[in-house]
Coordinates of C-alpha atoms and ligand atoms in Angstrom, one line a residue:
Chain A
M178 CA -17.3 -29.1 -20.5
T179 CA -18.5 -25.6 -19.6
T180 CA -17.6 -22.7 -21.9
H181 CA -16.5 -19.5 -20.5
P182 CA -16.5 -16.0 -22.0
E183 CA -13.3 -15.0 -23.7
P184 CA -11.1 -13.5 -20.9
V185 CA -10.3 -9.8 -21.0
A186 CA -6.8 -8.5 -20.3
Y187 CA -6.1 -7.6 -16.6
P188 CA -5.2 -5.2 -15.0
F189 CA -7.6 -3.2 -17.1
S190 CA -5.1 -0.5 -17.9
E191 CA -1.8 1.1 -16.8
P192 CA -2.4 2.9 -13.5
D193 CA -3.4 6.6 -13.9
R194 CA -2.4 8.3 -10.6
L195 CA -4.9 7.0 -8.0
V196 CA -7.9 6.7 -10.3
V197 CA -9.9 3.5 -9.9
H198 CA -10.7 2.1 -13.3
P199 CA -14.4 2.5 -14.2
R200 CA -14.7 -1.1 -15.2
Y201 CA -14.7 -2.2 -11.6
G202 CA -17.9 -0.2 -10.9
E203 CA -19.6 -1.5 -14.0
L204 CA -18.9 -5.1 -12.9
R205 CA -20.1 -4.5 -9.4
D206 CA -23.4 -3.1 -10.7
Q207 CA -23.9 -6.0 -13.1
G208 CA -23.1 -8.3 -10.3
E209 CA -21.6 -11.0 -12.4
L210 CA -18.0 -12.1 -12.2
E211 CA -15.6 -11.1 -15.0
R212 CA -13.4 -13.6 -16.8
V213 CA -9.9 -12.1 -16.9
Q214 CA -6.4 -13.0 -18.1
L215 CA -3.4 -11.8 -16.1
P216 CA 0.1 -11.4 -17.6
F217 CA 1.0 -14.9 -16.1
G218 CA -0.9 -18.0 -15.3
K219 CA -4.4 -19.2 -16.4
P220 CA -7.5 -17.2 -16.9
T221 CA -9.5 -16.5 -13.7
W222 CA -12.7 -15.0 -12.4
L223 CA -12.6 -11.5 -10.9
A224 CA -15.0 -10.8 -7.9
T225 CA -15.8 -7.1 -7.2
R226 CA -18.7 -6.9 -4.8
H227 CA -18.0 -6.6 -1.1
E228 CA -20.1 -9.6 -0.2
D229 CA -18.5 -11.8 -2.9
V230 CA -14.9 -10.7 -2.1
K231 CA -15.5 -11.5 1.6
I232 CA -16.7 -15.0 0.7
V233 CA -13.7 -15.7 -1.5
L234 CA -11.3 -14.5 1.2
G235 CA -13.1 -15.9 4.3
D236 CA -15.0 -19.1 3.3
P237 CA -13.1 -22.4 3.8
R238 CA -14.5 -23.6 0.4
F239 CA -11.8 -21.4 -1.1
S240 CA -8.1 -22.2 -0.8
R241 CA -5.0 -20.0 -1.2
E242 CA -2.6 -22.8 -1.2
K243 CA -4.2 -24.8 -4.0
A244 CA -4.1 -21.7 -6.3
L245 CA -0.3 -21.7 -6.3
G246 CA 2.1 -22.8 -8.9
E247 CA 2.8 -22.0 -12.6
D248 CA -0.9 -21.8 -13.3
E249 CA -1.5 -19.2 -10.6
P250 CA -3.0 -16.0 -12.2
R251 CA -0.4 -13.3 -11.4
I252 CA 0.9 -9.9 -12.4
L253 CA 4.6 -10.6 -11.9
S254 CA 6.4 -13.7 -13.1
F255 CA 7.7 -15.2 -9.9
T256 CA 5.7 -17.9 -8.2
H257 CA 5.0 -17.9 -4.5
R258 CA 6.6 -20.3 -2.0
P259 CA 4.0 -22.8 -0.8
D260 CA 5.4 -22.9 2.7
S261 CA 5.0 -19.4 3.9
I262 CA 2.3 -18.0 6.3
L263 CA 0.9 -16.0 3.4
T264 CA 0.2 -19.0 1.2
M265 CA -0.6 -21.9 3.5
D266 CA -4.1 -23.3 4.3
P267 CA -5.1 -24.6 7.7
P268 CA -4.0 -26.5 9.7
G269 CA -0.4 -25.6 8.7
H270 CA -1.3 -21.9 8.5
T271 CA -3.0 -21.9 11.9
R272 CA 0.1 -23.3 13.5
L273 CA 2.3 -20.6 12.2
R274 CA -0.2 -17.8 12.7
K275 CA -0.8 -18.8 16.3
A276 CA 3.0 -18.6 17.0
V277 CA 3.4 -15.0 15.7
A278 CA -0.1 -13.6 16.6
R279 CA 1.0 -12.9 20.2
A280 CA 3.7 -10.5 19.0
F281 CA 1.1 -8.5 17.0
T282 CA -1.9 -8.0 19.3
K283 CA -3.2 -4.4 19.6
R284 CA -2.0 -4.4 23.2
R285 CA 1.6 -5.4 22.2
I286 CA 1.7 -2.9 19.4
E287 CA 0.6 0.0 21.8
T288 CA 3.8 -0.7 23.8
I289 CA 5.9 0.4 20.8
R290 CA 3.9 3.5 20.0
P291 CA 6.1 5.8 22.1
R292 CA 9.2 4.5 20.4
T293 CA 7.5 5.0 17.0
Q294 CA 6.7 8.6 18.0
Q295 CA 10.4 9.2 18.8
I296 CA 11.5 7.7 15.5
V297 CA 9.0 10.0 13.6
D298 CA 10.1 13.1 15.5
E299 CA 13.8 12.4 14.9
L300 CA 13.2 11.9 11.2
L301 CA 11.3 15.2 11.0
D302 CA 14.0 17.0 13.0
E303 CA 16.6 15.9 10.6
M304 CA 14.5 16.8 7.6
V305 CA 13.8 20.3 8.8
A306 CA 17.4 20.9 9.8
A307 CA 18.6 19.9 6.4
G308 CA 16.8 22.5 4.3
D309 CA 13.4 23.7 3.4
T310 CA 12.4 21.1 0.8
A311 CA 12.6 17.4 1.1
D312 CA 11.6 14.2 -0.7
L313 CA 9.0 12.7 1.7
V314 CA 9.4 9.3 0.2
R315 CA 13.1 8.9 0.7
Q316 CA 13.6 11.0 3.8
F317 CA 10.5 9.9 5.7
A318 CA 8.1 7.3 4.3
L319 CA 10.8 4.7 3.6
A320 CA 12.5 5.1 6.9
V321 CA 9.5 4.9 9.3
P322 CA 8.4 1.3 8.6
M323 CA 12.0 0.1 8.3
M324 CA 13.0 1.5 11.7
V325 CA 9.9 0.3 13.4
I326 CA 10.5 -3.2 12.1
C327 CA 14.1 -3.2 13.4
E328 CA 12.6 -2.2 16.7
L329 CA 10.2 -5.1 16.6
L330 CA 12.8 -7.6 15.6
G331 CA 14.9 -6.7 18.6
G332 CA 18.3 -6.6 16.9
P333 CA 21.1 -4.4 18.0
Y334 CA 20.5 -0.8 16.9
E335 CA 23.8 -0.7 15.0
D336 CA 22.5 -3.4 12.6
R337 CA 19.9 -1.1 11.2
H338 CA 21.8 -0.2 8.0
K339 CA 22.4 -3.9 7.3
F340 CA 18.8 -4.6 7.6
H341 CA 17.9 -1.6 5.5
H342 CA 20.2 -2.9 2.7
W343 CA 18.7 -6.4 2.7
S344 CA 15.1 -5.3 2.9
E345 CA 15.6 -2.8 0.1
I346 CA 16.7 -5.6 -2.2
L347 CA 14.3 -8.3 -1.0
A348 CA 11.1 -6.3 -0.4
S349 CA 11.4 -4.5 -3.7
T350 CA 8.6 -5.4 -6.1
R351 CA 10.4 -3.8 -8.9
S352 CA 11.5 -6.9 -10.7
S353 CA 14.2 -5.3 -12.8
K354 CA 16.1 -3.3 -10.2
H355 CA 18.3 -6.1 -8.8
T356 CA 19.9 -9.1 -10.3
K357 CA 19.0 -12.7 -9.3
E358 CA 22.4 -13.0 -7.7
D359 CA 21.9 -9.9 -5.6
I360 CA 18.6 -11.2 -4.4
A361 CA 20.0 -14.7 -3.6
Q362 CA 22.9 -13.1 -1.8
A363 CA 20.7 -10.8 0.3
D364 CA 18.3 -13.6 1.1
K365 CA 21.1 -15.8 2.4
E366 CA 22.6 -13.0 4.4
L367 CA 19.3 -12.0 6.0
R368 CA 18.5 -15.7 6.9
D369 CA 22.0 -16.2 8.4
Y370 CA 21.6 -12.9 10.4
L371 CA 18.2 -13.9 11.7
A372 CA 19.4 -17.4 12.7
E373 CA 22.2 -15.8 14.7
L374 CA 19.8 -13.4 16.3
V375 CA 17.5 -16.3 17.2
D376 CA 20.4 -17.9 19.1
T377 CA 21.0 -14.7 21.0
K378 CA 17.4 -14.5 22.0
R379 CA 17.3 -18.1 23.1
A380 CA 20.0 -17.3 25.6
N381 CA 18.6 -13.9 26.5
P382 CA 14.9 -13.5 25.7
G383 CA 13.2 -10.1 25.6
D384 CA 9.8 -8.8 24.6
D385 CA 10.4 -8.7 20.8
L386 CA 9.1 -10.8 17.9
L387 CA 12.0 -13.2 17.8
S388 CA 11.8 -13.9 21.5
V389 CA 8.1 -14.6 21.2
L390 CA 8.9 -17.1 18.4
V391 CA 11.7 -18.7 20.4
E392 CA 9.4 -19.1 23.4
T393 CA 7.3 -21.6 21.3
E394 CA 10.2 -24.0 21.6
Q395 CA 9.0 -24.6 25.2
T396 CA 5.5 -25.6 24.2
D397 CA 4.3 -29.0 23.1
D398 CA 4.1 -27.8 19.5
P399 CA 7.5 -26.2 19.0
L400 CA 8.6 -24.5 15.8
T401 CA 11.9 -25.7 14.3
P402 CA 14.7 -23.2 14.0
E403 CA 14.2 -23.1 10.2
E404 CA 10.5 -22.4 10.7
I405 CA 11.3 -19.6 13.1
V406 CA 13.7 -18.0 10.7
G407 CA 11.3 -18.4 7.8
L408 CA 8.5 -16.9 9.7
A409 CA 10.5 -13.9 10.9
W410 CA 11.6 -13.5 7.3
S411 CA 8.1 -13.3 5.8
V412 CA 6.8 -11.2 8.6
L413 CA 9.6 -8.6 8.2
L414 CA 9.3 -8.4 4.4
A415 CA 5.5 -8.7 4.1
G416 CA 4.9 -5.3 5.8
F417 CA 7.8 -3.1 4.8
E418 CA 7.3 -1.6 1.3
I419 CA 3.5 -1.7 1.4
T420 CA 3.4 0.5 4.6
T421 CA 5.7 3.0 3.0
N422 CA 3.5 3.1 -0.1
M423 CA 0.4 3.5 2.0
L424 CA 2.0 6.4 3.9
V425 CA 3.1 8.1 0.7
N426 CA -0.4 7.8 -0.9
S427 CA -2.0 9.1 2.3
V428 CA 0.1 12.2 2.4
Y429 CA -0.4 12.8 -1.3
L430 CA -4.2 12.6 -0.8
L431 CA -4.1 14.9 2.2
L432 CA -2.0 17.5 0.3
T433 CA -4.3 17.4 -2.7
N434 CA -7.6 17.4 -0.7
P435 CA -7.4 20.6 1.4
D436 CA -10.9 20.3 2.9
Q437 CA -10.3 16.9 4.3
R438 CA -6.8 17.9 5.5
E439 CA -8.3 21.0 7.3
Q440 CA -10.9 18.8 9.0
L441 CA -8.1 16.6 10.3
V442 CA -6.0 19.6 11.5
Q443 CA -9.0 21.1 13.3
E444 CA -10.1 17.9 14.9
A445 CA -7.2 15.7 16.0
G446 CA -9.6 13.2 17.4
L447 CA -10.5 12.3 13.8
L448 CA -7.1 10.7 13.2
E449 CA -8.1 7.1 13.7
K450 CA -11.1 7.4 11.4
A451 CA -9.2 9.3 8.8
V452 CA -6.5 6.6 8.6
E453 CA -9.2 3.9 8.2
E454 CA -10.8 6.0 5.4
L455 CA -7.4 6.5 3.7
L456 CA -6.9 2.7 3.9
R457 CA -10.3 2.2 2.2
F458 CA -9.8 4.8 -0.4
V459 CA -6.3 4.3 -1.7
P460 CA -5.9 1.8 -4.5
L461 CA -2.6 0.5 -3.3
T462 CA -1.8 -1.9 -6.2
V463 CA -2.1 -1.9 -10.0
G464 CA -4.5 -4.8 -9.8
S465 CA -5.9 -7.4 -7.5
F466 CA -3.7 -10.3 -6.4
F467 CA -3.6 -13.6 -4.4
P468 CA -6.3 -15.6 -6.2
R469 CA -8.1 -18.4 -4.3
M470 CA -9.2 -21.8 -5.8
A471 CA -12.7 -23.2 -5.3
L472 CA -12.6 -26.6 -3.5
E473 CA -16.2 -27.3 -4.6
D474 CA -18.8 -25.6 -6.9
V475 CA -19.7 -22.2 -5.4
E476 CA -22.2 -19.7 -6.8
L477 CA -21.2 -16.0 -6.5
S478 CA -23.7 -13.3 -7.7
G479 CA -25.1 -15.6 -10.4
T480 CA -21.8 -16.9 -11.7
L481 CA -21.1 -20.6 -11.0
V482 CA -17.5 -21.0 -10.0
R483 CA -16.6 -24.6 -10.6
K484 CA -14.5 -26.7 -8.4
G485 CA -10.8 -26.2 -9.4
E486 CA -11.4 -22.7 -10.9
T487 CA -9.8 -19.7 -9.3
V488 CA -11.2 -16.3 -8.3
L489 CA -9.3 -13.1 -7.9
P490 CA -10.8 -11.1 -4.9
S491 CA -10.7 -7.4 -5.8
T492 CA -10.5 -5.7 -2.4
L493 CA -10.0 -2.4 -4.2
A494 CA -13.3 -2.8 -6.0
A495 CA -15.1 -4.0 -2.8
N496 CA -13.8 -0.9 -1.0
R497 CA -15.9 1.2 -3.4
D498 CA -19.1 -0.8 -3.1
E499 CA -22.0 1.6 -2.6
A500 CA -24.0 -1.2 -0.8
V501 CA -21.5 -0.9 2.1
F502 CA -20.0 2.6 1.7
P503 CA -22.5 5.3 0.7
N504 CA -20.9 7.8 -1.6
A505 CA -18.0 5.4 -1.9
D506 CA -16.0 7.6 -4.3
Q507 CA -15.9 10.3 -1.7
L508 CA -13.0 10.6 0.7
D509 CA -15.1 11.0 3.9
F510 CA -13.3 11.1 7.3
H511 CA -16.7 10.9 9.2
R512 CA -17.8 7.4 8.2
D513 CA -19.3 5.6 11.2
S514 CA -18.3 2.2 10.2
N515 CA -15.6 1.3 7.7
A516 CA -15.5 -2.4 6.9
H517 CA -12.8 -1.9 4.2
L518 CA -11.0 -5.0 3.0
T519 CA -7.5 -3.4 2.5
F520 CA -6.1 -5.7 5.1
S521 CA -7.9 -8.7 3.6
Y522 CA -10.4 -10.8 5.5
G523 CA -10.4 -14.3 7.0
I524 CA -7.4 -16.4 8.0
H525 CA -4.9 -14.3 6.1
H526 CA -6.1 -11.0 7.4
C527 CA -3.0 -8.9 7.7
L528 CA -1.0 -9.9 10.7
G529 CA 0.6 -6.4 10.8
A530 CA -2.7 -4.5 10.6
P531 CA -2.5 -3.2 14.2
L532 CA 1.2 -2.2 13.6
A533 CA 0.5 -0.5 10.2
R534 CA -2.5 1.4 11.7
M535 CA -0.4 2.6 14.6
E536 CA 2.5 3.7 12.3
L537 CA 0.2 5.6 10.0
Q538 CA -1.6 7.3 12.8
V539 CA 1.7 8.5 14.4
A540 CA 3.3 9.5 11.1
I541 CA 0.4 11.3 9.6
G542 CA -0.7 12.9 12.9
T543 CA 2.8 14.2 13.6
L544 CA 3.4 15.5 10.0
L545 CA 0.3 17.6 10.1
R546 CA 0.9 18.9 13.6
R547 CA 4.6 19.8 13.1
L548 CA 4.5 21.1 9.6
P549 CA 1.2 23.0 9.2
G550 CA 2.5 24.7 6.0
L551 CA 3.3 21.3 4.3
R552 CA 2.7 21.4 0.6
L553 CA 3.8 19.8 -2.7
V554 CA 6.4 21.6 -4.7
A555 CA 4.9 20.7 -8.1
E556 CA 1.8 18.6 -8.1
D557 CA 1.6 18.4 -11.9
E558 CA 5.1 16.9 -12.2
L559 CA 4.9 14.2 -9.7
P560 CA 6.8 11.0 -10.8
W561 CA 4.6 7.9 -10.4
R562 CA 5.9 4.4 -9.8
S563 CA 6.0 2.0 -12.7
G564 CA 7.2 -1.6 -13.1
S565 CA 5.9 -2.4 -9.7
I566 CA 2.8 -4.0 -8.4
L567 CA 2.4 -1.1 -6.0
R568 CA 1.1 2.2 -7.3
G569 CA 1.7 5.7 -6.0
P570 CA 4.1 8.6 -6.4
S571 CA 7.8 7.5 -6.5
S572 CA 8.9 10.7 -4.9
L573 CA 7.0 13.5 -3.1
L574 CA 8.9 16.7 -3.2
V575 CA 7.5 19.0 -0.4
T576 CA 8.2 22.3 1.3
W577 CA 6.7 23.7 4.5
Chain B
M280 CA -19.5 -29.0 35.0
S281 CA -16.8 -30.0 32.6
G282 CA -16.0 -28.4 29.2
W283 CA -15.2 -24.8 28.1
S284 CA -17.1 -21.7 27.7
V285 CA -16.5 -19.4 24.6
E286 CA -17.3 -15.7 24.3
I287 CA -16.5 -13.0 21.9
D288 CA -16.6 -9.4 23.1
A289 CA -18.5 -7.6 20.4
R290 CA -17.0 -4.3 21.4
T291 CA -13.5 -5.4 20.8
C292 CA -14.0 -7.7 17.8
I293 CA -12.8 -5.9 14.7
G294 CA -14.4 -8.4 12.3
T295 CA -11.3 -9.8 10.7
G296 CA -12.9 -13.2 10.1
M297 CA -9.7 -14.8 11.2
C298 CA -11.4 -17.1 13.8
V299 CA -14.2 -18.1 11.4
G300 CA -11.6 -19.1 8.8
A301 CA -9.4 -21.0 11.2
A302 CA -12.2 -22.8 13.1
P303 CA -15.5 -22.7 11.3
K304 CA -16.8 -25.4 13.7
Y305 CA -16.7 -22.9 16.5
F306 CA -17.1 -19.4 15.1
Q307 CA -19.5 -17.8 12.6
R308 CA -20.0 -14.4 11.0
K309 CA -22.8 -12.2 12.2
S310 CA -23.1 -9.0 10.2
S311 CA -19.7 -7.3 10.5
K312 CA -18.5 -9.3 13.6
S313 CA -18.0 -12.9 14.6
V314 CA -19.9 -14.9 17.3
P315 CA -19.3 -18.4 18.8
V316 CA -21.4 -21.2 17.3
H317 CA -21.9 -22.6 20.8
D318 CA -21.3 -21.0 24.2
H319 CA -20.3 -24.3 25.7
V320 CA -18.0 -26.8 24.0
E321 CA -15.9 -29.9 24.7
P322 CA -12.2 -29.1 25.1
D323 CA -10.5 -28.9 21.7
E324 CA -7.0 -27.6 20.8
D325 CA -8.3 -26.3 17.4
L326 CA -10.5 -23.9 19.3
L327 CA -7.6 -22.6 21.4
D328 CA -5.4 -22.1 18.4
A329 CA -8.0 -20.0 16.7
A330 CA -8.7 -18.0 19.8
F331 CA -5.0 -17.3 20.4
A332 CA -4.7 -15.9 16.9
C333 CA -7.4 -13.2 17.4
P334 CA -5.6 -9.9 16.8
A335 CA -8.0 -8.0 19.0
E336 CA -7.9 -10.5 21.9
A337 CA -11.7 -10.5 21.7
I338 CA -12.1 -14.2 22.2
R339 CA -12.3 -15.5 25.8
V340 CA -12.2 -19.3 26.5
R341 CA -12.7 -20.4 30.1
D342 CA -12.4 -23.9 31.7
E343 CA -15.8 -24.2 33.3
A344 CA -14.6 -26.7 35.9
T345 CA -11.8 -24.6 37.3
G346 CA -12.9 -21.1 36.2
D347 CA -9.4 -20.6 34.6
V348 CA -9.2 -18.3 31.7
L349 CA -7.4 -20.2 28.9
V350 CA -7.4 -17.4 26.4
P351 CA -6.4 -14.6 26.4
E352 CA -3.2 -15.1 28.3
A353 CA -2.8 -12.8 31.3
Ligands
HEM625 C1 -0.8 -0.5 5.2 C2 0.0 -1.5 5.3 C3 -0.3 -2.9 5.0 C4 -1.3 -3.4 4.1 C5 -2.2 -2.6 3.2 C6 -1.2 -4.9 4.2 C7 -2.0 -5.7 3.5 C8 -2.0 -7.1 3.7 C9 -2.9 -8.0 3.0 C10 -4.0 -7.6 1.9 C11 -2.7 -9.3 3.4 C12 -3.4 -10.5 3.1 C13 -3.1 -11.2 1.8 C14 -4.1 -12.3 1.5 O1 -5.3 -12.1 1.8 O2 -3.7 -13.3 0.9 C15 -1.6 -9.2 4.4 C16 -1.1 -10.2 5.1 C17 0.0 -10.1 5.9 N1 0.7 -9.0 6.3 FE1 0.1 -7.1 5.8 N2 -0.2 -5.2 5.1 C18 0.3 -4.0 5.6 C19 1.3 -3.9 6.6 C20 1.9 -5.0 7.2 C21 2.9 -4.9 8.3 C22 3.4 -3.6 8.9 C23 3.3 -6.2 8.6 C24 4.3 -6.7 9.6 C25 5.3 -6.1 10.0 C26 2.5 -7.1 7.7 C27 2.6 -8.5 7.8 C28 1.7 -9.3 7.1 C29 1.8 -10.8 7.2 C30 2.8 -11.6 8.0 C31 0.7 -11.3 6.4 C32 0.3 -12.7 6.3 C33 -0.7 -13.1 7.2 C34 -1.3 -14.5 7.0 O3 -1.3 -15.0 5.8 O4 -1.8 -15.1 7.9 N3 1.7 -6.3 6.9 N4 -1.2 -7.8 4.5
SF4_626 S1 -10.5 -13.2 15.1 FE1 -11.1 -11.8 16.8 S2 -11.3 -9.8 15.8 FE2 -11.3 -11.3 14.2 S3 -13.5 -11.8 13.8 FE3 -12.7 -13.3 15.3 S4 -13.1 -12.4 17.3 FE4 -13.3 -10.8 15.8

C-alpha cells in the first residue's frame, strides 16, 4: 500500500478574471505531480508540464474511458456518458471518429468560410444599425458559432431558432439555470429532430455533416441510425458554448491589450498566428478536466503513477511552460511555433479545431476591420461568469 | 510488389497526435510532428482508419501493387 500526500483542494481558487493561478507555475518548476481533490470523485494527480500533459493525453497507457463513473474526479456533479466520442477508447472511438472526421478536414471547413463571413457581416450590420453600444456576448459571440453549426448540420434555415433553443439549454454548463425536466425535454426534442433530418438526408444527400454520416451506411462498417444521431448530437454540443467563450475572451484581451491589437490592425497577415496565441493564452476553464486512468505504472517527472490511478492533464498550465514557450506569460503574436494544447492532444484532439480556428479568424478579423474604434464601455465593471466550468466575461458592453 | 506505402507530409501535419494514439503500431511522435514507423506495411484496416481520421489530410497510404492512393480520398 503506497501512501500519498494529503490532496489539496482543486481548482486552487475561484477564478480571478483571466489570471492563471501561481500554483501551476510552482508545480511546473518543481516538476512533481500534485495530489488534488476536486469537488466530486476521488483524489487524483495533476500534471502541469507540457511534456507530461502530452503523455497523459497521447500515450495509449492512459485511458479516458476507464476514468469514468462516480469516482471520476470532476468539477461538476454530472457523470459523463461512456458511449460518446469524447469518452470512448479505441477501437470504439476510432470507428466513430473516422466517420465524422471527413466532415471536419481543413479542406471541408474552408468551403464554409465564405458563408461564415456572410454571417459575421450580417450580425455586425444589425448591431451597428441598432445603436451605438452593444453587448458583444449576446449580439455577436453567441450567435456566430450557433449559426455556423446550423449551416454545418444542413437543416432548413427556418429551424435555426429551434436549434438555438435546444442548444441553449443543453450546451449550458451552468448547472442551475435549467431544471432536469427542461433538459430531458430539450434532449428528446433535439434527438427526434436530428433523426428526422437524417431521414431527409438519406433520401436527398448533400455536402453537410449529417449526409457524411449517412453515407457510412453504404460502407462495410455502417453506423446505426442511433449512432448517427448520438454522434451528431455530441458534435453539435461539444463545440458550441466553448467557441463563444473563446471568442469573448479573445475580444476582451484585444480590447485590454492595445499594443497587440494595434499590431494586428497594422498587419492583417498576423491574424492566424494571433488566433493561435490567443488560444494558447486564454485560460478557458476554471480548472482542468477530463482525467485519464493509467493502465499500467507510469513515471511522470519523478512521480510514480500507479496502475488504476488517474491524472488530470492541465493543458492550461502546459500552455505556460517556459520550456516550450519562452516568455510564456507574455501575449506575443509573433511566436514562430505554437504547440499549445488548448485543443488537447492525441486521439481526442478537438474534432472541431479547424472549424473553431476558421470562425475565430473570421470573427476577430472582421470585428477589428469594420469597427476600428471598438472599445469597452466600462472595463472595471465587467461581469464575470460564475457557476460554470467556463470562465470569462458574461457580457461585454462595447461602443465603437 | 504487394503491400502499402505510408507517408506523412511534414509540411501539412499539425501534430495533433491523433494517428499515434489511434494506431501506435504504425505512427510515432517525432518532436512536434508524427512520422510513420515503417514506410512499407502489410495491408491493415486499422492503419486506414487512423489515416482517414487525420484532420490535416497529411497521411498518404498507397497500394504499391496498383499505385492507387487509398487515403486521402480524392
Ligand atoms: C475554441 C473552441 C474549442 C475548444 C477550445 C475546444 C476544445 C476541445 C478539447 C480540449 C477537446 C478534447 C477533450 C479531451 O482531450 O478529452 C475537444 C474535443 C472535441 N471537440 Fe472541441 N473545442 C472547440 C470547438 C469545437 C467545435 C467548434 C466543435 C464542433 C463543431 C468541437 C467538437 C469537438 C468534438 C466532437 C470533440 C471530441 C473529439 C474526440 O473525442 O475524438 N469543438 N475540444
Ligand atoms: S493525425 Fe495527421 S496532423 Fe495529426 S499528428 Fe497524425 S499526421 Fe499529423
